[in-house]
Short mmCIF file of N, CA, C and O in Angstrom, two decimals:
data_model
loop_
_atom_site.label_atom_id
_atom_site.label_comp_id
_atom_site.label_asym_id
_atom_site.label_seq_id
_atom_site.Cartn_x
_atom_site.Cartn_y
_atom_site.Cartn_z
N UNK A 1 0.84 -1.18 0.00
CA UNK A 1 0.00 0.00 0.00
C UNK A 1 0.88 1.24 0.00
O UNK A 1 1.97 1.22 0.57
N UNK A 2 0.39 2.32 -0.61
CA UNK A 2 1.17 3.55 -0.67
C UNK A 2 1.45 4.15 0.71
O UNK A 2 0.61 4.11 1.61
N UNK A 3 2.63 4.72 0.82
CA UNK A 3 3.04 5.43 2.03
C UNK A 3 3.01 6.93 1.77
O UNK A 3 3.32 7.37 0.66
N UNK A 4 2.66 7.70 2.79
CA UNK A 4 2.60 9.15 2.68
C UNK A 4 3.32 9.77 3.87
O UNK A 4 3.22 9.28 4.99
N UNK A 5 4.03 10.86 3.61
CA UNK A 5 4.70 11.62 4.66
C UNK A 5 3.99 12.97 4.74
O UNK A 5 3.96 13.71 3.75
N UNK A 6 3.41 13.26 5.90
CA UNK A 6 2.69 14.52 6.10
C UNK A 6 3.40 15.30 7.19
O UNK A 6 3.78 14.74 8.22
N UNK A 7 3.57 16.59 6.94
CA UNK A 7 4.18 17.48 7.93
C UNK A 7 3.25 18.66 8.18
O UNK A 7 2.38 18.97 7.37
N UNK A 8 3.44 19.31 9.30
CA UNK A 8 2.65 20.49 9.60
C UNK A 8 3.18 21.23 10.80
O UNK A 8 4.16 20.82 11.44
N UNK A 9 2.51 22.33 11.11
CA UNK A 9 2.89 23.18 12.24
C UNK A 9 1.71 23.31 13.19
O UNK A 9 0.56 23.33 12.76
N UNK A 10 2.00 23.39 14.46
CA UNK A 10 0.96 23.67 15.44
C UNK A 10 0.70 25.17 15.47
O UNK A 10 1.62 25.97 15.34
N UNK A 11 -0.55 25.55 15.70
CA UNK A 11 -0.88 26.97 15.86
C UNK A 11 -0.51 27.41 17.27
O UNK A 11 -0.26 26.57 18.15
N UNK A 12 -0.48 28.71 17.49
CA UNK A 12 -0.17 29.25 18.82
C UNK A 12 -1.22 28.77 19.83
O UNK A 12 -0.88 28.45 20.98
N UNK A 13 -2.47 28.69 19.41
CA UNK A 13 -3.53 28.21 20.30
C UNK A 13 -3.27 26.77 20.72
O UNK A 13 -3.44 26.40 21.89
N UNK A 14 -2.81 25.95 19.77
CA UNK A 14 -2.49 24.56 20.08
C UNK A 14 -1.32 24.48 21.06
O UNK A 14 -1.34 23.67 22.00
N UNK A 15 -0.30 25.28 20.81
CA UNK A 15 0.87 25.27 21.71
C UNK A 15 0.45 25.62 23.13
O UNK A 15 0.86 24.95 24.09
N UNK A 16 -0.39 26.63 23.27
CA UNK A 16 -0.87 27.01 24.60
C UNK A 16 -1.67 25.86 25.21
O UNK A 16 -1.50 25.52 26.38
N UNK A 17 -2.53 25.23 24.42
CA UNK A 17 -3.32 24.11 24.91
C UNK A 17 -2.45 22.95 25.36
O UNK A 17 -2.76 22.29 26.37
N UNK A 18 -1.36 22.68 24.63
CA UNK A 18 -0.47 21.58 25.01
C UNK A 18 0.31 21.89 26.28
O UNK A 18 0.63 20.99 27.06
N UNK A 19 0.61 23.17 26.51
CA UNK A 19 1.28 23.57 27.75
C UNK A 19 0.32 23.44 28.92
O UNK A 19 0.66 22.89 29.97
N UNK A 20 -0.90 23.94 28.73
CA UNK A 20 -1.90 23.92 29.81
C UNK A 20 -2.41 22.51 30.11
O UNK A 20 -2.76 22.21 31.25
N UNK A 21 -2.48 21.66 29.07
CA UNK A 21 -3.05 20.32 29.22
C UNK A 21 -2.29 19.35 28.31
O UNK A 21 -2.76 19.04 27.21
N UNK A 22 -1.11 18.89 28.73
CA UNK A 22 -0.31 18.00 27.88
C UNK A 22 -1.12 16.78 27.42
O UNK A 22 -1.92 16.23 28.17
N UNK A 23 -0.90 16.41 26.16
CA UNK A 23 -1.61 15.26 25.60
C UNK A 23 -0.71 14.51 24.63
O UNK A 23 0.29 15.04 24.14
N UNK A 24 -1.07 13.27 24.38
CA UNK A 24 -0.31 12.42 23.47
C UNK A 24 -0.77 12.70 22.04
O UNK A 24 -1.81 12.21 21.60
N UNK A 25 0.00 13.48 21.29
CA UNK A 25 -0.40 13.86 19.94
C UNK A 25 -0.30 12.68 18.97
O UNK A 25 -1.01 12.61 17.98
N UNK A 26 0.59 11.72 19.26
CA UNK A 26 0.66 10.52 18.42
C UNK A 26 -0.65 9.74 18.52
O UNK A 26 -1.17 9.26 17.51
N UNK A 27 -1.20 9.63 19.72
CA UNK A 27 -2.46 8.92 19.91
C UNK A 27 -3.57 9.62 19.13
O UNK A 27 -4.40 8.97 18.49
N UNK A 28 -3.59 10.93 19.16
CA UNK A 28 -4.61 11.70 18.43
C UNK A 28 -4.46 11.49 16.92
O UNK A 28 -5.45 11.30 16.21
N UNK A 29 -3.22 11.52 16.43
CA UNK A 29 -2.97 11.32 15.00
C UNK A 29 -3.38 9.90 14.59
O UNK A 29 -4.00 9.70 13.54
N UNK A 30 -3.04 8.92 15.40
CA UNK A 30 -3.39 7.53 15.09
C UNK A 30 -4.91 7.37 14.98
O UNK A 30 -5.43 6.74 14.06
N UNK A 31 -5.63 7.99 15.91
CA UNK A 31 -7.08 7.88 15.91
C UNK A 31 -7.72 8.40 14.64
O UNK A 31 -8.58 7.74 14.05
N UNK A 32 -7.30 9.57 14.19
CA UNK A 32 -7.93 10.15 13.00
C UNK A 32 -7.50 9.41 11.73
O UNK A 32 -8.30 9.22 10.82
N UNK A 33 -6.26 8.94 11.68
CA UNK A 33 -5.81 8.20 10.50
C UNK A 33 -6.54 6.85 10.39
O UNK A 33 -6.95 6.45 9.30
N UNK A 34 -6.71 6.17 11.51
CA UNK A 34 -7.42 4.89 11.49
C UNK A 34 -8.90 5.09 11.18
O UNK A 34 -9.50 4.30 10.45
N UNK A 35 -9.48 6.17 11.69
CA UNK A 35 -10.89 6.47 11.39
C UNK A 35 -11.10 6.70 9.90
O UNK A 35 -12.16 6.39 9.35
N UNK A 36 -10.07 7.22 9.22
CA UNK A 36 -10.14 7.47 7.78
C UNK A 36 -9.80 6.23 6.96
O UNK A 36 -9.83 6.27 5.74
N UNK A 37 -9.45 5.13 7.63
CA UNK A 37 -9.16 3.88 6.93
C UNK A 37 -7.69 3.63 6.67
O UNK A 37 -7.33 2.73 5.91
N UNK A 38 -6.82 4.41 7.31
CA UNK A 38 -5.39 4.24 7.10
C UNK A 38 -4.69 3.68 8.31
O UNK A 38 -5.32 3.27 9.29
N UNK A 39 -3.37 3.68 8.22
CA UNK A 39 -2.54 3.18 9.31
C UNK A 39 -1.42 4.19 9.56
O UNK A 39 -0.75 4.62 8.62
N UNK A 40 -1.25 4.57 10.81
CA UNK A 40 -0.15 5.45 11.18
C UNK A 40 1.06 4.58 11.49
O UNK A 40 1.03 3.79 12.43
N UNK A 41 2.11 4.71 10.67
CA UNK A 41 3.34 3.94 10.92
C UNK A 41 4.18 4.60 12.00
O UNK A 41 4.73 3.92 12.86
N UNK A 42 4.30 5.93 11.92
CA UNK A 42 5.09 6.63 12.93
C UNK A 42 4.69 8.09 12.97
O UNK A 42 4.16 8.64 12.00
N UNK A 43 4.94 8.71 14.11
CA UNK A 43 4.63 10.12 14.33
C UNK A 43 5.79 10.72 15.11
O UNK A 43 6.22 10.16 16.11
N UNK A 44 6.28 11.85 14.63
CA UNK A 44 7.43 12.49 15.27
C UNK A 44 7.15 13.97 15.48
O UNK A 44 6.52 14.62 14.65
N UNK A 45 7.64 14.50 16.59
CA UNK A 45 7.72 15.94 16.77
C UNK A 45 9.05 16.35 16.18
O UNK A 45 10.06 15.67 16.39
N UNK A 46 9.06 17.43 15.41
CA UNK A 46 10.26 17.80 14.67
C UNK A 46 10.68 19.23 14.98
O UNK A 46 9.89 20.02 15.51
N UNK A 47 11.90 19.54 14.64
CA UNK A 47 12.40 20.90 14.75
C UNK A 47 12.66 21.41 13.35
O UNK A 47 12.80 20.64 12.41
N UNK A 48 12.70 22.71 13.20
CA UNK A 48 12.93 23.29 11.88
C UNK A 48 11.67 23.93 11.34
O UNK A 48 10.92 24.56 12.08
N UNK A 49 11.41 23.73 10.06
CA UNK A 49 10.28 24.39 9.41
C UNK A 49 8.92 23.86 9.83
O UNK A 49 7.91 24.54 9.67
N UNK A 50 8.86 22.63 10.33
CA UNK A 50 7.59 22.06 10.76
C UNK A 50 7.71 21.53 12.19
O UNK A 50 8.81 21.32 12.69
N UNK A 51 6.56 21.31 12.80
CA UNK A 51 6.52 20.86 14.19
C UNK A 51 6.30 19.37 14.34
O UNK A 51 6.59 18.80 15.38
N UNK A 52 5.73 18.73 13.31
CA UNK A 52 5.42 17.30 13.39
C UNK A 52 5.48 16.65 12.01
O UNK A 52 5.38 17.32 10.99
N UNK A 53 5.64 15.33 12.04
CA UNK A 53 5.68 14.54 10.81
C UNK A 53 4.98 13.21 11.10
O UNK A 53 5.23 12.58 12.12
N UNK A 54 4.12 12.81 10.18
CA UNK A 54 3.42 11.53 10.30
C UNK A 54 3.71 10.70 9.05
O UNK A 54 3.65 11.22 7.93
N UNK A 55 4.02 9.44 9.22
CA UNK A 55 4.18 8.52 8.10
C UNK A 55 3.00 7.57 8.16
O UNK A 55 2.80 6.87 9.17
N UNK A 56 2.19 7.61 7.11
CA UNK A 56 0.95 6.85 7.08
C UNK A 56 0.88 5.94 5.87
O UNK A 56 1.63 6.12 4.90
N UNK A 57 -0.04 5.00 5.93
CA UNK A 57 -0.27 4.07 4.83
C UNK A 57 -1.76 4.08 4.53
O UNK A 57 -2.58 3.90 5.43
N UNK A 58 -2.11 4.33 3.27
CA UNK A 58 -3.50 4.34 2.82
C UNK A 58 -3.59 3.63 1.48
O UNK A 58 -2.63 3.65 0.70
N UNK A 59 -4.74 3.02 1.21
CA UNK A 59 -4.95 2.36 -0.08
C UNK A 59 -4.78 3.35 -1.23
O UNK A 59 -4.30 3.01 -2.30
N UNK A 60 -5.20 4.58 -0.98
CA UNK A 60 -5.20 5.60 -2.02
C UNK A 60 -5.00 6.96 -1.35
O UNK A 60 -5.50 7.17 -0.24
N UNK A 61 -4.33 7.87 -2.02
CA UNK A 61 -4.12 9.19 -1.45
C UNK A 61 -5.42 9.91 -1.14
O UNK A 61 -5.49 10.71 -0.21
N UNK A 62 -6.46 9.62 -1.92
CA UNK A 62 -7.76 10.25 -1.68
C UNK A 62 -8.33 9.85 -0.33
O UNK A 62 -9.13 10.60 0.25
N UNK A 63 -7.94 8.71 0.19
CA UNK A 63 -8.42 8.26 1.50
C UNK A 63 -7.79 9.06 2.64
O UNK A 63 -8.35 9.14 3.73
N UNK A 64 -6.63 9.64 2.39
CA UNK A 64 -5.95 10.44 3.41
C UNK A 64 -6.58 11.83 3.54
O UNK A 64 -6.57 12.42 4.62
N UNK A 65 -7.15 12.34 2.46
CA UNK A 65 -7.67 13.71 2.44
C UNK A 65 -8.71 13.98 3.53
O UNK A 65 -8.63 15.01 4.20
N UNK A 66 -9.69 13.09 3.78
CA UNK A 66 -10.63 13.39 4.86
C UNK A 66 -9.96 13.60 6.22
O UNK A 66 -10.36 14.50 6.98
N UNK A 67 -8.95 12.80 6.53
CA UNK A 67 -8.24 12.98 7.80
C UNK A 67 -7.56 14.34 7.84
O UNK A 67 -7.61 15.04 8.86
N UNK A 68 -6.94 14.73 6.74
CA UNK A 68 -6.25 16.03 6.70
C UNK A 68 -7.23 17.18 6.78
O UNK A 68 -6.93 18.22 7.38
N UNK A 69 -8.41 17.00 6.18
CA UNK A 69 -9.45 18.04 6.27
C UNK A 69 -9.90 18.23 7.72
O UNK A 69 -10.05 19.36 8.20
N UNK A 70 -10.11 17.12 8.43
CA UNK A 70 -10.53 17.19 9.83
C UNK A 70 -9.47 17.90 10.67
O UNK A 70 -9.76 18.78 11.48
N UNK A 71 -8.22 17.50 10.47
CA UNK A 71 -7.12 18.08 11.24
C UNK A 71 -7.00 19.58 10.95
O UNK A 71 -6.90 20.40 11.86
N UNK A 72 -7.03 19.93 9.67
CA UNK A 72 -6.89 21.35 9.29
C UNK A 72 -8.08 22.18 9.75
O UNK A 72 -7.91 23.31 10.21
N UNK A 73 -9.29 21.64 9.62
CA UNK A 73 -10.49 22.38 10.01
C UNK A 73 -10.55 22.64 11.51
O UNK A 73 -11.23 23.57 11.95
N UNK A 74 -9.82 21.86 12.29
CA UNK A 74 -9.82 22.05 13.74
C UNK A 74 -9.15 23.36 14.15
O UNK A 74 -9.36 23.85 15.25
N UNK A 75 -8.34 23.91 13.27
CA UNK A 75 -7.59 25.11 13.59
C UNK A 75 -6.36 24.84 14.45
O UNK A 75 -5.65 25.76 14.84
N UNK A 76 -6.09 23.57 14.71
CA UNK A 76 -4.97 23.20 15.57
C UNK A 76 -3.63 23.21 14.84
O UNK A 76 -2.58 23.29 15.47
N UNK A 77 -3.67 23.09 13.52
CA UNK A 77 -2.44 23.00 12.74
C UNK A 77 -2.53 23.91 11.53
O UNK A 77 -3.60 24.33 11.10
N UNK A 78 -1.37 24.19 10.96
CA UNK A 78 -1.28 24.96 9.72
C UNK A 78 -0.14 24.39 8.89
O UNK A 78 0.60 23.52 9.35
N UNK A 79 -0.03 24.87 7.67
CA UNK A 79 1.08 24.50 6.80
C UNK A 79 1.19 22.98 6.60
O UNK A 79 2.28 22.42 6.61
N UNK A 80 0.05 22.32 6.45
CA UNK A 80 0.03 20.87 6.28
C UNK A 80 0.43 20.53 4.84
O UNK A 80 -0.14 21.07 3.89
N UNK A 81 1.40 19.65 4.70
CA UNK A 81 1.89 19.22 3.39
C UNK A 81 2.06 17.71 3.39
O UNK A 81 2.50 17.13 4.38
N UNK A 82 1.72 17.08 2.27
CA UNK A 82 1.84 15.63 2.15
C UNK A 82 2.56 15.28 0.86
O UNK A 82 2.31 15.88 -0.18
N UNK A 83 3.45 14.31 0.95
CA UNK A 83 4.13 13.77 -0.23
C UNK A 83 3.98 12.25 -0.22
O UNK A 83 3.86 11.64 0.84
N UNK A 84 3.96 11.67 -1.39
CA UNK A 84 3.91 10.22 -1.53
C UNK A 84 5.33 9.70 -1.40
O UNK A 84 6.26 10.26 -2.00
N UNK A 85 5.53 8.68 -0.61
CA UNK A 85 6.86 8.09 -0.42
C UNK A 85 6.91 6.76 -1.17
O UNK A 85 5.93 6.01 -1.18
N UNK A 86 8.04 6.47 -1.79
CA UNK A 86 8.23 5.24 -2.55
C UNK A 86 9.37 4.44 -1.94
O UNK A 86 10.40 4.99 -1.57
N UNK A 87 9.18 3.14 -1.86
CA UNK A 87 10.25 2.27 -1.36
C UNK A 87 11.33 2.14 -2.43
O UNK A 87 11.12 2.48 -3.61
N UNK A 88 12.48 1.62 -2.03
CA UNK A 88 13.55 1.38 -2.99
C UNK A 88 13.10 0.43 -4.09
O UNK A 88 13.44 0.62 -5.27
N UNK A 89 12.34 -0.60 -3.74
CA UNK A 89 11.85 -1.56 -4.73
C UNK A 89 10.88 -0.90 -5.72
O UNK A 89 10.93 -1.17 -6.92
N UNK A 90 10.01 -0.02 -5.21
CA UNK A 90 9.08 0.68 -6.10
C UNK A 90 9.84 1.59 -7.07
O UNK A 90 9.51 1.67 -8.26
N UNK A 91 10.88 2.27 -6.57
CA UNK A 91 11.65 3.15 -7.43
C UNK A 91 12.46 2.36 -8.45
O UNK A 91 12.59 2.77 -9.61
N UNK A 92 12.97 1.21 -8.07
CA UNK A 92 13.69 0.36 -9.01
C UNK A 92 12.75 -0.09 -10.13
O UNK A 92 13.13 -0.07 -11.31
N UNK A 93 11.53 -0.47 -9.80
CA UNK A 93 10.55 -0.87 -10.81
C UNK A 93 10.25 0.29 -11.75
O UNK A 93 10.11 0.09 -12.96
N UNK A 94 10.17 1.51 -11.22
CA UNK A 94 9.94 2.69 -12.06
C UNK A 94 11.11 2.91 -13.01
O UNK A 94 10.91 3.26 -14.19
N UNK A 95 12.33 2.70 -12.53
CA UNK A 95 13.50 2.85 -13.40
C UNK A 95 13.47 1.83 -14.53
O UNK A 95 13.77 2.14 -15.69
N UNK A 96 13.10 0.60 -14.18
CA UNK A 96 13.04 -0.45 -15.19
C UNK A 96 11.97 -0.14 -16.24
O UNK A 96 12.21 -0.30 -17.44
N UNK A 97 10.82 0.35 -15.80
CA UNK A 97 9.77 0.70 -16.75
C UNK A 97 10.21 1.87 -17.63
O UNK A 97 9.94 1.89 -18.84
N UNK A 98 10.90 2.84 -17.03
CA UNK A 98 11.42 3.97 -17.80
C UNK A 98 12.33 3.48 -18.92
O UNK A 98 12.29 3.99 -20.04
N UNK A 99 13.14 2.47 -18.62
CA UNK A 99 14.02 1.92 -19.63
C UNK A 99 13.26 1.29 -20.79
O UNK A 99 13.69 1.37 -21.94
N UNK A 100 12.11 0.71 -20.51
CA UNK A 100 11.33 0.06 -21.58
C UNK A 100 10.53 1.05 -22.41
O UNK A 100 10.19 0.76 -23.55
N UNK A 101 10.22 2.23 -21.86
CA UNK A 101 9.42 3.20 -22.62
C UNK A 101 10.22 4.38 -23.15
O UNK A 101 9.70 5.22 -23.87
N UNK A 102 11.49 4.46 -22.82
CA UNK A 102 12.32 5.61 -23.18
C UNK A 102 12.32 5.90 -24.69
O UNK A 102 12.29 7.06 -25.10
N UNK A 103 12.30 4.88 -25.51
CA UNK A 103 12.35 5.10 -26.97
C UNK A 103 11.06 5.69 -27.52
O UNK A 103 11.03 6.16 -28.66
N UNK A 104 9.98 5.71 -26.72
CA UNK A 104 8.70 6.23 -27.21
C UNK A 104 8.61 7.76 -27.11
O UNK A 104 7.70 8.36 -27.66
N UNK A 105 9.57 8.39 -26.43
CA UNK A 105 9.54 9.84 -26.26
C UNK A 105 10.52 10.51 -27.19
O UNK A 105 11.68 10.16 -27.25
N UNK A 106 10.04 11.52 -27.90
CA UNK A 106 10.90 12.30 -28.79
C UNK A 106 10.95 13.74 -28.27
O UNK A 106 9.95 14.45 -28.30
N UNK A 107 12.10 14.18 -27.72
CA UNK A 107 12.21 15.54 -27.20
C UNK A 107 12.01 16.58 -28.31
O UNK A 107 12.35 16.32 -29.48
N UNK A 108 11.50 17.76 -27.99
CA UNK A 108 11.24 18.77 -29.01
C UNK A 108 12.51 19.34 -29.64
O UNK A 108 12.46 19.86 -30.74
N UNK A 109 13.63 19.26 -28.97
CA UNK A 109 14.87 19.86 -29.48
C UNK A 109 15.61 18.95 -30.45
O UNK A 109 16.65 19.32 -30.98
N UNK A 110 15.12 17.74 -30.71
CA UNK A 110 15.85 16.84 -31.61
C UNK A 110 15.16 16.70 -32.93
O UNK A 110 14.02 16.75 -33.12
#
């Protein structure tokens, strides 16, 4: 099944809420991902441009969207971004397929 890496930032309101009432954010992320039909592989608090990162597995990227809509609509996070992650084996298969179709493409400059 496809893997997805999602990152985001907590809002100032969320930060205050976590200080006033500490909670397990991994548990919260797991709950919403499972409710949407996916699986949370891992959840990390991060430093730098984003505050958190979740690695999830869903049958289809469209299945992840409802979970992200719920999270974003809560106002608890901002700057949510998701990318599809590929395993080494998946990328190797893509390279092999590229080799078989390469002759079908004619660049405009030639």
